[in-house]
CSV table of C-alpha atoms and ligand atoms in Angstrom, one decimal:
chain,number,residue,atom,x,y,z
W,30,MET,CA,115.2,67.2,79.2
W,31,TYR,CA,112.5,69.3,80.8
W,32,ASN,CA,115.2,71.5,82.2
W,33,ILE,CA,116.8,72.4,79.0
W,34,MET,CA,113.3,73.2,77.3
W,35,ALA,CA,112.8,75.6,80.0
W,36,GLN,CA,116.2,77.5,80.1
W,37,GLN,CA,114.9,80.0,77.3
W,38,ILE,CA,112.6,82.3,79.4
W,39,GLN,CA,111.5,85.7,78.3
W,40,ILE,CA,110.9,87.9,81.1
W,41,TYR,CA,109.1,91.5,80.6
W,42,ASN,CA,111.3,94.0,82.3
W,43,THR,CA,109.6,97.1,83.3
W,44,LEU,CA,112.7,98.8,83.4
W,45,LYS,CA,113.1,98.2,79.7
W,46,GLY,CA,109.7,98.2,78.8
W,47,GLU,CA,110.1,94.9,76.7
W,48,LYS,CA,110.7,91.3,77.1
W,49,GLU,CA,114.1,90.1,77.5
W,50,THR,CA,115.9,86.7,77.3
W,51,PHE,CA,116.5,85.8,81.1
W,52,LYS,CA,120.2,85.6,82.0
W,53,PRO,CA,120.9,85.3,85.6
W,54,ILE,CA,124.2,86.8,87.1
W,55,ALA,CA,125.3,83.6,88.4
W,56,ASP,CA,125.1,80.3,86.0
W,57,GLY,CA,122.4,78.3,87.3
W,58,GLN,CA,121.5,80.5,90.5
W,59,VAL,CA,118.7,83.1,90.7
W,60,GLY,CA,118.4,85.9,93.3
W,61,MET,CA,114.5,87.1,93.5
W,62,TYR,CA,113.2,89.8,96.1
W,63,VAL,CA,109.4,90.4,96.3
W,64,CYS,CA,108.1,92.9,98.5
W,65,GLY,CA,106.0,91.3,101.2
W,66,PRO,CA,102.8,92.2,103.1
W,67,THR,CA,102.3,95.1,105.7
W,68,VAL,CA,101.3,93.0,108.8
W,69,TYR,CA,98.9,95.7,110.4
W,70,SER,CA,95.7,93.9,108.9
W,71,ASP,CA,94.7,90.6,107.1
W,72,VAL,CA,95.7,90.3,103.6
W,73,HIS,CA,93.1,90.7,101.0
W,74,LEU,CA,92.6,88.8,97.6
W,75,GLY,CA,94.4,91.6,96.1
W,76,ASN,CA,97.5,91.3,97.9
W,77,CYS,CA,97.2,87.2,97.3
W,78,ARG,CA,97.0,87.7,93.8
W,79,THR,CA,100.6,89.4,93.5
W,80,PHE,CA,102.0,86.7,96.0
W,81,ILE,CA,100.4,83.8,93.8
W,82,SER,CA,102.0,85.4,90.7
W,83,PHE,CA,105.4,85.5,92.0
W,84,ASP,CA,104.9,81.9,93.5
W,85,MET,CA,103.9,81.0,90.4
W,86,ILE,CA,107.3,82.5,88.9
W,87,TYR,CA,109.4,80.9,91.4
W,88,ARG,CA,108.0,77.6,91.0
W,89,TYR,CA,108.8,77.9,87.2
W,90,LEU,CA,112.4,78.9,87.4
W,91,LEU,CA,112.9,76.0,90.0
W,92,HIS,CA,111.1,73.7,87.2
W,93,ALA,CA,113.7,75.2,85.0
W,94,GLY,CA,116.4,73.5,87.0
W,95,TYR,CA,117.7,76.9,88.8
W,96,LYS,CA,118.7,77.3,92.5
W,97,VAL,CA,116.5,80.2,93.8
W,98,ARG,CA,117.0,82.1,96.7
W,99,TYR,CA,113.6,83.9,97.1
W,100,VAL,CA,113.6,86.7,99.6
W,101,ARG,CA,110.1,88.0,100.6
W,102,ASN,CA,110.0,90.4,103.5
W,103,ILE,CA,107.5,91.4,106.3
W,104,THR,CA,106.9,95.0,106.5
W,105,ASP,CA,106.6,95.4,110.3
W,106,ALA,CA,107.9,98.9,110.8
W,107,GLY,CA,108.4,102.1,109.1
W,108,HIS,CA,105.4,103.5,107.3
W,109,LEU,CA,103.4,101.1,109.4
W,110,GLU,CA,104.3,103.0,112.6
W,111,ALA,CA,101.6,105.9,112.2
W,112,SER,CA,98.8,103.2,111.5
W,113,LEU,CA,99.7,100.9,114.1
W,114,ALA,CA,99.6,103.4,116.7
W,115,GLY,CA,96.2,104.6,115.9
W,116,LYS,CA,95.3,101.0,115.8
W,117,LYS,CA,96.9,100.2,119.1
W,118,LYS,CA,94.4,102.6,120.9
W,119,LEU,CA,91.5,100.9,119.4
W,120,ASP,CA,92.8,97.3,119.9
W,121,GLN,CA,95.0,97.9,122.8
W,122,LEU,CA,97.4,95.6,121.6
W,123,GLU,CA,101.2,95.7,121.5
W,124,PRO,CA,102.6,96.7,118.0
W,125,MET,CA,104.6,93.1,118.2
W,126,GLU,CA,101.3,91.3,119.2
W,127,ILE,CA,99.6,92.9,116.2
W,128,VAL,CA,102.6,91.9,114.1
W,129,GLN,CA,102.7,88.3,115.4
W,130,LYS,CA,98.7,87.9,114.6
W,131,TYR,CA,98.7,89.2,111.2
W,132,THR,CA,102.3,87.4,110.1
W,133,VAL,CA,100.6,84.0,111.5
W,134,GLY,CA,97.4,84.8,109.6
W,135,PHE,CA,99.3,85.6,106.6
W,136,HIS,CA,101.3,82.3,106.5
W,137,GLN,CA,98.0,80.6,107.1
W,138,VAL,CA,96.5,82.0,103.9
W,139,MET,CA,99.8,81.4,101.9
W,140,GLU,CA,99.7,77.9,102.7
W,141,GLN,CA,95.8,77.6,101.8
W,142,PHE,CA,96.9,78.9,98.4
W,143,LYS,CA,99.6,76.4,98.4
W,144,ASN,CA,102.2,79.1,98.1
W,145,LEU,CA,105.7,77.8,98.6
W,146,PRO,CA,107.4,79.3,101.6
W,147,PRO,CA,110.3,82.0,100.5
W,148,THR,CA,113.7,80.8,101.3
W,149,ILE,CA,114.4,84.1,103.4
W,150,GLU,CA,111.7,85.9,105.0
W,151,PRO,CA,113.2,88.8,106.7
W,152,THR,CA,111.6,91.5,108.8
W,153,ALA,CA,112.1,95.5,108.6
W,154,THR,CA,112.4,95.4,112.4
W,155,GLY,CA,115.2,92.8,112.4
W,156,HIS,CA,117.3,95.1,109.9
W,157,ILE,CA,117.5,98.4,111.7
W,158,ILE,CA,121.2,98.7,111.8
W,159,GLU,CA,121.6,97.7,108.3
W,160,GLN,CA,118.9,100.5,107.5
W,161,ILE,CA,120.8,103.2,109.6
W,162,GLU,CA,124.3,102.1,108.2
W,163,ILE,CA,122.9,102.9,104.3
W,164,THR,CA,121.4,106.1,105.6
W,165,LYS,CA,124.7,107.0,107.0
W,166,ASP,CA,126.3,105.8,103.6
W,167,ILE,CA,124.0,107.8,101.6
W,168,LEU,CA,124.6,111.2,103.8
W,169,GLN,CA,128.1,110.5,103.5
W,170,LYS,CA,128.2,110.7,99.7
W,171,GLY,CA,126.0,114.0,99.9
W,172,LEU,CA,122.9,112.7,98.2
W,173,ALA,CA,120.7,112.8,101.5
W,174,TYR,CA,120.6,115.5,104.3
W,175,GLU,CA,119.3,115.6,107.8
W,176,SER,CA,116.4,118.1,108.8
W,177,ASN,CA,115.0,118.3,112.2
W,178,GLY,CA,116.0,114.7,113.5
W,179,SER,CA,114.7,113.1,109.9
W,180,VAL,CA,117.1,112.3,107.0
W,181,TYR,CA,116.0,112.9,103.6
W,182,PHE,CA,117.1,111.4,100.2
W,183,ASP,CA,118.2,114.3,97.9
W,184,VAL,CA,116.3,113.5,94.9
W,185,GLU,CA,117.4,116.6,92.7
W,186,LYS,CA,121.1,116.1,93.9
W,187,TYR,CA,121.3,112.4,93.0
W,188,ASN,CA,119.6,113.3,89.6
W,189,GLU,CA,122.8,115.5,88.9
W,190,THR,CA,124.8,112.4,88.4
W,191,TYR,CA,122.1,109.4,88.1
W,192,PRO,CA,119.0,109.5,86.2
W,193,TYR,CA,116.0,109.3,88.4
W,194,GLY,CA,112.4,108.1,87.1
W,195,GLU,CA,113.6,105.4,84.7
W,196,LEU,CA,111.9,102.9,86.1
W,197,SER,CA,108.5,104.5,86.3
W,198,GLY,CA,109.2,106.4,83.1
W,199,ARG,CA,108.8,109.6,85.0
W,200,LYS,CA,110.9,112.9,84.2
W,201,ILE,CA,111.7,114.8,87.2
W,202,GLU,CA,110.8,118.1,85.9
W,203,GLU,CA,107.2,116.7,85.2
W,204,LEU,CA,107.2,115.2,88.9
W,205,LEU,CA,108.2,118.5,90.2
W,206,SER,CA,105.4,120.5,88.3
W,207,GLY,CA,102.7,118.1,89.7
W,208,THR,CA,103.5,118.5,93.4
W,209,ARG,CA,101.4,120.5,95.6
W,210,ASP,CA,102.6,121.8,98.9
W,211,LEU,CA,101.7,119.0,101.5
W,212,ASP,CA,101.8,119.2,105.3
W,213,GLY,CA,105.0,118.5,106.8
W,214,GLN,CA,106.9,118.9,103.8
W,215,ASP,CA,108.6,122.0,104.9
W,216,GLU,CA,111.3,119.8,106.4
W,217,LYS,CA,112.0,118.6,102.8
W,218,ARG,CA,114.3,120.7,100.3
W,219,SER,CA,112.1,119.4,97.5
W,220,PRO,CA,108.8,117.5,97.7
W,221,LEU,CA,110.3,115.1,95.8
W,222,ASP,CA,112.5,113.8,98.5
W,223,PHE,CA,111.9,110.9,100.5
W,224,ALA,CA,112.7,109.8,104.1
W,225,LEU,CA,115.4,107.4,104.8
W,226,TRP,CA,114.9,107.9,108.4
W,227,LYS,CA,112.0,109.5,110.3
W,228,LYS,CA,112.1,111.4,113.5
W,229,ALA,CA,109.7,109.3,115.9
W,230,SER,CA,107.4,111.9,117.9
W,231,PRO,CA,106.9,111.5,121.6
W,232,THR,CA,104.1,109.0,120.9
W,233,HIS,CA,105.2,106.8,118.7
W,234,ILE,CA,105.8,103.5,120.3
W,235,MET,CA,108.0,101.5,117.6
W,236,ARG,CA,111.1,103.7,117.7
W,237,TRP,CA,115.0,103.0,117.8
W,238,PRO,CA,118.0,105.4,118.7
W,239,SER,CA,120.2,106.4,116.1
W,240,PRO,CA,122.9,109.3,115.2
W,241,TRP,CA,119.7,111.5,114.4
W,242,GLY,CA,117.9,110.9,117.2
W,243,ASP,CA,114.9,108.4,118.2
W,244,GLY,CA,113.2,107.5,115.0
W,245,PHE,CA,112.2,104.6,112.5
W,246,PRO,CA,113.4,103.7,109.0
W,247,GLY,CA,111.5,105.0,106.1
W,248,TRP,CA,109.7,102.4,104.0
W,249,HIS,CA,111.5,102.2,100.8
W,250,LEU,CA,114.8,101.7,102.7
W,251,GLU,CA,114.0,98.3,104.0
W,252,CYS,CA,113.6,96.7,101.0
W,253,THR,CA,116.9,97.8,99.9
W,254,ALA,CA,118.8,96.9,102.9
W,255,MET,CA,117.1,93.4,102.5
W,256,SER,CA,117.5,92.6,99.4
W,257,THR,CA,121.2,93.6,99.0
W,258,LYS,CA,122.3,92.0,102.4
W,259,TYR,CA,120.9,88.7,101.0
W,260,LEU,CA,120.9,89.1,97.2
W,261,GLY,CA,124.0,91.3,96.6
W,262,GLU,CA,124.7,95.0,95.3
W,263,THR,CA,122.9,94.0,91.9
W,264,PHE,CA,120.8,90.8,91.8
W,265,ASP,CA,118.4,89.3,89.3
W,266,ILE,CA,114.9,89.9,89.7
W,267,HIS,CA,112.9,92.3,92.1
W,268,GLY,CA,109.1,92.0,92.2
W,269,GLY,CA,106.0,93.6,93.4
W,270,GLY,CA,102.7,94.7,92.6
W,271,MET,CA,102.2,97.3,90.0
W,272,ASP,CA,101.3,100.0,92.4
W,273,LEU,CA,104.8,99.6,94.0
W,274,LYS,CA,106.3,100.7,90.9
W,275,PHE,CA,106.2,104.5,91.7
W,276,PRO,CA,107.5,105.6,94.3
W,277,HIS,CA,108.2,102.5,96.2
W,278,HIS,CA,110.5,100.8,93.6
W,279,GLU,CA,111.8,103.9,91.9
W,280,CYS,CA,113.1,105.0,95.4
W,281,GLU,CA,114.6,101.6,95.9
W,282,VAL,CA,116.3,102.2,92.7
W,283,ALA,CA,117.7,105.1,93.6
W,284,GLN,CA,119.0,104.1,97.1
W,285,GLY,CA,120.9,101.1,95.7
W,286,THR,CA,122.6,103.2,93.0
W,287,ALA,CA,123.4,105.9,95.4
W,288,THR,CA,124.9,103.3,97.8
W,289,ASN,CA,126.7,101.1,95.2
W,290,GLY,CA,127.2,103.4,92.1
W,291,LYS,CA,125.1,100.7,89.9
W,292,SER,CA,121.6,99.9,89.5
W,293,PRO,CA,120.5,97.2,92.3
W,294,VAL,CA,118.3,95.0,89.7
W,295,ASN,CA,118.6,93.4,86.5
W,296,TYR,CA,114.9,92.5,85.9
W,297,TRP,CA,112.1,94.5,87.3
W,298,MET,CA,108.9,92.4,87.3
W,299,HIS,CA,105.5,94.0,88.2
W,300,ALA,CA,102.3,92.1,88.6
W,301,ASN,CA,98.8,93.8,87.9
W,302,MET,CA,96.0,94.1,90.2
W,303,LEU,CA,92.9,92.2,91.0
W,304,THR,CA,89.7,94.5,90.6
W,305,LEU,CA,86.4,94.1,92.0
W,306,ASN,CA,83.7,95.6,89.8
W,307,GLY,CA,86.5,97.5,87.7
W,308,GLN,CA,88.0,98.9,90.9
W,309,LYS,CA,91.4,98.1,92.4
W,310,MET,CA,90.8,95.9,95.5
W,311,SER,CA,92.4,97.9,98.0
W,312,LYS,CA,92.4,98.3,101.8
W,313,SER,CA,91.9,102.2,101.6
W,314,THR,CA,88.8,101.9,99.6
W,315,GLY,CA,87.3,99.1,101.5
W,316,ASN,CA,86.2,97.1,98.5
W,317,THR,CA,88.1,93.9,99.5
W,318,ILE,CA,87.4,90.3,99.8
W,319,GLU,CA,89.4,88.4,102.5
W,320,PRO,CA,90.2,84.8,101.6
W,321,GLU,CA,88.5,83.2,104.2
W,322,GLU,CA,85.1,85.1,103.2
W,323,LEU,CA,85.6,83.6,100.0
W,324,PHE,CA,86.6,80.0,101.0
W,325,SER,CA,83.6,80.0,103.4
W,326,GLY,CA,80.9,81.7,101.2
W,327,GLU,CA,80.3,84.1,104.1
W,328,ASN,CA,80.4,87.4,101.8
W,329,ASP,CA,78.0,89.8,99.8
W,330,ILE,CA,79.5,89.3,96.4
W,331,MET,CA,79.7,85.6,95.7
W,332,ASN,CA,76.8,83.5,95.7
W,333,LYS,CA,78.8,80.4,96.7
W,334,ALA,CA,82.2,79.5,98.5
W,335,TYR,CA,84.9,78.4,96.4
W,336,HIS,CA,87.9,76.4,97.2
W,337,PRO,CA,91.3,78.0,97.3
W,338,MET,CA,92.6,75.9,94.4
W,339,VAL,CA,89.6,76.9,92.2
W,340,VAL,CA,90.4,80.5,93.3
W,341,ARG,CA,94.3,79.9,92.1
W,342,PHE,CA,93.3,78.4,88.9
W,343,PHE,CA,91.0,81.6,88.3
W,344,MET,CA,94.1,83.2,88.6
W,345,MET,CA,96.3,81.1,86.6
W,346,GLN,CA,94.0,81.9,83.7
W,347,ALA,CA,95.0,85.3,83.6
W,348,HIS,CA,98.4,86.5,82.7
W,349,TYR,CA,100.3,88.0,86.0
W,350,ARG,CA,100.6,91.7,83.6
W,351,SER,CA,96.8,91.5,83.0
W,352,ILE,CA,94.1,93.1,85.5
W,353,LEU,CA,92.1,90.7,86.7
W,354,ASP,CA,88.4,91.3,87.7
W,355,PHE,CA,87.0,89.4,90.3
W,356,SER,CA,83.3,88.1,89.9
W,357,SER,CA,80.9,85.3,90.7
W,358,ASP,CA,80.7,84.2,87.0
W,359,ALA,CA,84.3,84.5,86.4
W,360,LEU,CA,84.7,82.2,89.5
W,361,GLY,CA,82.2,79.7,88.5
W,362,ALA,CA,83.6,79.3,85.1
W,363,ALA,CA,87.1,78.7,86.7
W,364,GLU,CA,85.4,76.1,88.6
W,365,LYS,CA,84.3,74.1,85.8
W,366,GLY,CA,87.6,74.5,83.9
W,367,PHE,CA,89.6,73.4,87.2
W,368,HIS,CA,87.6,69.9,87.3
W,369,LYS,CA,87.7,69.7,83.4
W,370,LEU,CA,91.7,69.7,83.9
W,371,MET,CA,91.9,67.5,87.3
W,372,ASN,CA,89.5,64.9,85.7
W,373,ALA,CA,91.7,64.7,82.8
W,374,ILE,CA,94.8,64.0,84.7
W,375,LYS,CA,92.9,61.3,86.9
W,376,ASP,CA,91.9,59.9,83.5
W,377,LEU,CA,95.4,59.7,82.3
W,378,ASP,CA,95.9,56.6,84.5
W,379,GLN,CA,93.4,54.5,83.3
W,380,LEU,CA,93.9,55.1,79.5
W,381,SER,CA,94.5,52.1,77.2
W,382,THR,CA,97.5,52.5,75.1
W,383,SER,CA,98.1,51.7,71.2
W,384,GLU,CA,100.8,51.1,69.2
W,385,THR,CA,100.9,54.7,67.8
W,386,SER,CA,99.5,58.0,69.0
W,387,SER,CA,96.9,60.1,66.9
W,388,GLU,CA,98.5,63.2,68.0
W,389,ASP,CA,102.0,64.6,68.3
W,390,VAL,CA,102.8,64.7,72.0
W,391,ASP,CA,106.2,65.8,71.9
W,392,LYS,CA,104.4,69.2,70.1
W,393,LEU,CA,101.9,69.4,72.7
W,394,ILE,CA,104.5,69.2,75.8
W,395,ALA,CA,106.7,71.7,73.9
W,396,SER,CA,103.6,74.2,73.7
W,397,PHE,CA,103.4,74.0,77.8
W,398,TYR,CA,107.0,75.1,77.8
W,399,ALA,CA,106.6,77.9,75.1
W,400,ALA,CA,103.8,79.6,76.8
W,401,MET,CA,105.6,79.5,80.4
W,402,ASN,CA,108.8,80.4,78.5
W,403,ASP,CA,106.8,83.8,76.9
W,404,ASP,CA,106.8,85.8,80.0
W,405,PHE,CA,105.2,83.0,82.4
W,406,ASN,CA,102.1,82.8,80.0
W,407,THR,CA,99.9,80.7,82.3
W,408,PRO,CA,96.6,81.5,80.4
W,409,ILE,CA,98.1,80.3,77.3
W,410,LEU,CA,99.6,77.2,79.4
W,411,VAL,CA,96.0,76.4,80.5
W,412,ALA,CA,94.8,76.7,77.0
W,413,ASN,CA,97.4,74.0,75.9
W,414,LEU,CA,96.8,71.9,78.7
W,415,PHE,CA,92.7,72.1,77.9
W,416,GLU,CA,94.0,70.8,74.3
W,417,ALA,CA,95.8,68.0,75.9
W,418,ALA,CA,92.4,67.3,78.2
W,419,THR,CA,90.5,67.1,74.9
W,420,TYR,CA,92.8,64.8,73.4
W,421,ILE,CA,92.8,62.4,76.6
W,422,ASN,CA,88.7,62.3,76.3
W,423,LYS,CA,89.1,61.4,72.7
W,424,VAL,CA,91.6,58.6,73.7
W,425,LYS,CA,88.9,57.7,76.6
W,426,ASP,CA,86.0,57.6,74.2
W,427,LYS,CA,88.2,55.4,71.9
W,428,LYS,CA,88.2,58.2,69.1
W,429,SER,CA,92.0,58.9,69.5
W,430,GLU,CA,95.0,56.6,70.1
W,431,ILE,CA,98.1,57.1,72.5
W,432,SER,CA,101.1,54.9,72.5
W,433,LYS,CA,102.5,53.6,76.0
W,434,ALA,CA,105.7,55.7,75.9
W,435,ASP,CA,103.9,59.0,74.8
W,436,LEU,CA,101.1,58.4,77.6
W,437,LYS,CA,104.0,58.2,80.0
W,438,LYS,CA,105.8,61.3,78.7
W,439,LEU,CA,102.3,63.5,78.6
W,440,SER,CA,101.1,62.2,82.3
W,441,ALA,CA,104.3,63.3,83.5
W,442,ALA,CA,104.3,66.8,81.8
W,443,MET,CA,100.7,67.5,82.5
W,444,GLN,CA,101.4,66.7,86.4
W,445,ALA,CA,104.4,68.8,86.4
W,446,PHE,CA,102.7,72.0,84.8
W,447,THR,CA,99.5,71.6,86.9
W,448,PHE,CA,101.0,71.0,90.2
W,449,GLU,CA,104.4,71.9,90.2
W,450,VAL,CA,104.3,74.8,88.2
W,451,MET,CA,100.8,76.3,88.7
W,452,GLY,CA,101.0,75.1,92.3
W,453,LEU,CA,97.4,73.6,91.8
W,454,ASP,CA,96.3,70.5,93.9
W,455,MET,CA,93.7,67.9,93.4
W,456,ILE,CA,90.8,68.8,95.7
W,457,ASP,CA,90.3,65.8,97.8
W,458,SER,CA,86.6,65.1,97.2
W,459,GLY,CA,85.2,68.3,95.7
W,460,GLY,CA,86.3,67.1,92.3
W,461,GLY,CA,84.8,63.4,92.6
W,462,ASN,CA,81.9,62.5,90.7
W,463,GLN,CA,80.2,60.3,93.4
W,464,LEU,CA,80.6,62.9,95.8
W,465,ASP,CA,79.0,65.5,93.6
W,466,ALA,CA,76.0,63.2,92.7
W,467,ALA,CA,75.7,62.2,96.5
W,468,MET,CA,75.8,65.9,97.5
W,469,ASP,CA,72.9,66.5,95.0
W,470,ILE,CA,70.9,63.8,96.7
W,471,VAL,CA,71.4,65.4,100.0
W,472,LEU,CA,70.7,68.9,99.2
W,473,GLU,CA,67.4,67.8,97.2
W,474,LEU,CA,66.4,66.1,100.2
W,475,ARG,CA,67.4,69.2,102.4
W,476,LYS,CA,65.4,71.5,99.7
W,477,ASN,CA,62.4,68.9,100.3
W,478,ALA,CA,62.5,69.9,104.3
W,479,ARG,CA,62.7,73.1,103.8
W,480,GLU,CA,59.8,73.3,101.4
W,481,GLN,CA,57.9,71.3,104.1
W,482,LYS,CA,59.3,74.0,106.7
W,483,ASP,CA,60.9,71.0,108.8
W,484,TRP,CA,63.6,73.7,109.6
W,485,GLY,CA,64.9,70.7,112.1
W,486,THR,CA,65.8,68.5,109.7
W,487,SER,CA,67.2,71.0,107.2
W,488,ASP,CA,69.4,72.5,109.9
W,489,LEU,CA,70.7,69.0,111.0
W,490,ILE,CA,71.8,68.2,107.5
W,491,ARG,CA,73.7,71.6,107.2
W,492,ASP,CA,75.2,71.1,110.9
W,493,LYS,CA,76.4,67.5,110.2
W,494,LEU,CA,77.7,68.2,106.9
W,495,LYS,CA,79.5,71.3,108.5
W,496,GLU,CA,81.0,68.6,111.0
W,497,ALA,CA,82.1,66.6,108.0
W,498,GLY,CA,84.1,69.4,106.5
W,499,ILE,CA,81.4,70.5,104.0
W,500,THR,CA,79.9,73.9,103.9
W,501,VAL,CA,76.5,74.6,102.6
W,502,LYS,CA,75.3,78.2,101.5
W,503,ASP,CA,72.0,79.2,100.6
W,504,SER,CA,71.1,82.0,98.4
W,505,ALA,CA,68.3,83.2,95.9
W,506,GLU,CA,69.4,80.6,93.6
W,507,GLY,CA,69.4,77.9,95.7
W,508,SER,CA,72.1,76.0,97.9
W,509,SER,CA,75.6,75.2,97.1
W,510,TRP,CA,78.3,73.3,98.8
W,511,THR,CA,82.0,73.4,99.2
W,512,VAL,CA,84.8,71.2,101.1
W,513,ASN,CA,86.4,73.3,103.8
S,10,AMP,P1,100.9,95.9,100.9
S,10,AMP,O1,100.7,95.1,102.1
S,10,AMP,O2,99.6,97.0,100.8
S,10,AMP,O3,102.2,96.7,101.0
S,10,AMP,O4,100.8,95.3,99.7
S,10,AMP,C1,101.2,93.9,99.4
S,10,AMP,C2,101.2,93.3,98.0
S,10,AMP,O5,100.1,93.4,97.6
S,10,AMP,C3,102.0,94.3,97.0
S,10,AMP,O6,103.2,94.0,96.3
S,10,AMP,C4,100.8,95.2,96.6
S,10,AMP,O7,101.6,95.9,95.0
S,10,AMP,C5,100.0,93.9,96.3
S,10,AMP,N1,98.8,94.4,96.2
S,10,AMP,C6,97.7,95.2,96.9
S,10,AMP,N2,96.5,95.4,96.1
S,10,AMP,C7,96.6,94.6,94.9
S,10,AMP,C8,95.5,94.5,94.0
S,10,AMP,N3,94.1,95.0,94.4
S,10,AMP,N4,96.1,93.3,93.0
S,10,AMP,C9,97.3,92.7,93.4
S,10,AMP,N5,97.9,93.1,94.0
S,10,AMP,C10,97.8,94.1,95.3
S,11,ZN,ZN1,109.5,96.6,98.7
């Protein structure tokens, strides 16, 4: 029953600039590709938001009953090359050692956030041959040219046959007038042209032989190679952060179309940015928070630590296409909301039932589906789940009634949408009222010790709690704690 209700999904398609009813190419199956991380440094929370958004989308497609092939790549070559060489000098590490380290770290963070693994996670370096083949093909079609050991995509030539700029809504004339001469662009016929293959300078470590000499593939090409290899020439959904729309995804459209004569993707989906003080969280500007800093509370921005599930819930409270600003206050509010929802779900087991229900439970459940079917509107879903929570509380207080059959239905639906679809999980003890109460007592005793300058006792309490998996953080407002 649930699956049928979820078969009317509206997706906002960037390519069309509007919502469309989702219709996969093959009945009951979905092919989805999402641009993965560049593994030469730790992922920050901004990156995590995009991966969590697409995990939620993946989960809802699964819940709807689709068989999904979800491909998310690892960028371990290409545009990473130059930075990697720079970093290597500092770290004295092998490129693949760096790649390994940050890939493992990335997977750990994804697991902490309860993101499901994609069904295929291909690497750029594992698909060099495919990328060389596509480059050869585009060259042969006359839509690319070789220049000094590199191969560039000829955007203006391509634009004679196919429209360039449709995804990002840019016009080639405007793009041309907006470009300046940049260093190293002399190899290109036009500043809009982008590299399919780059010649490696003698100092570049990551390099592969090719018909054009030693080099490495351009960044845009890896996603074209891996998405079409595993999902076909045209596939259902391609996702990534909004910042990748141009030029990365525009170039993917051009490469796919040049190779196969047709647009590679039916639904382009773009997740919006996580900001910090209104500014995009970004590696380059340095205004980032790493997940671990947030989970441990060891950062200058937040006044306490937050559990990964609270952070995930915070993200679910915003629509994936809206900008989300990160702040201590917003996370604090999300924490309260998270516990309210979890407590309601816990209470479901203990409700006593009546002959009839005071509310229309089917309507409530339908509202969960309606929210998700409307372009994965998780904030509306959360609001509707809160409405159900309010009803549950009323039943608990004997101010409302629920029938046995309705309770069973509501319980199944609330659990499905909270755990399966939004990917949340109960925090083992963090949400428990007894633990909260006990911790209040412990922290009060520690506060007394500190006031009496009994640092020994105060530190002992903190260290023993740490051993037990509870981190205490002190700030101007007092002490707070979190379960690790
Ligand atoms: P990168 O490793 O830089 O290629 O980024 C990996 C993914 O994270 C891409 O889909 C980006 O669009 C996304 N991303 C980067 N910064 C942010 C941000 N501040 N908020 C949300 N997503 C982001
Ligand atoms: Zn990509």
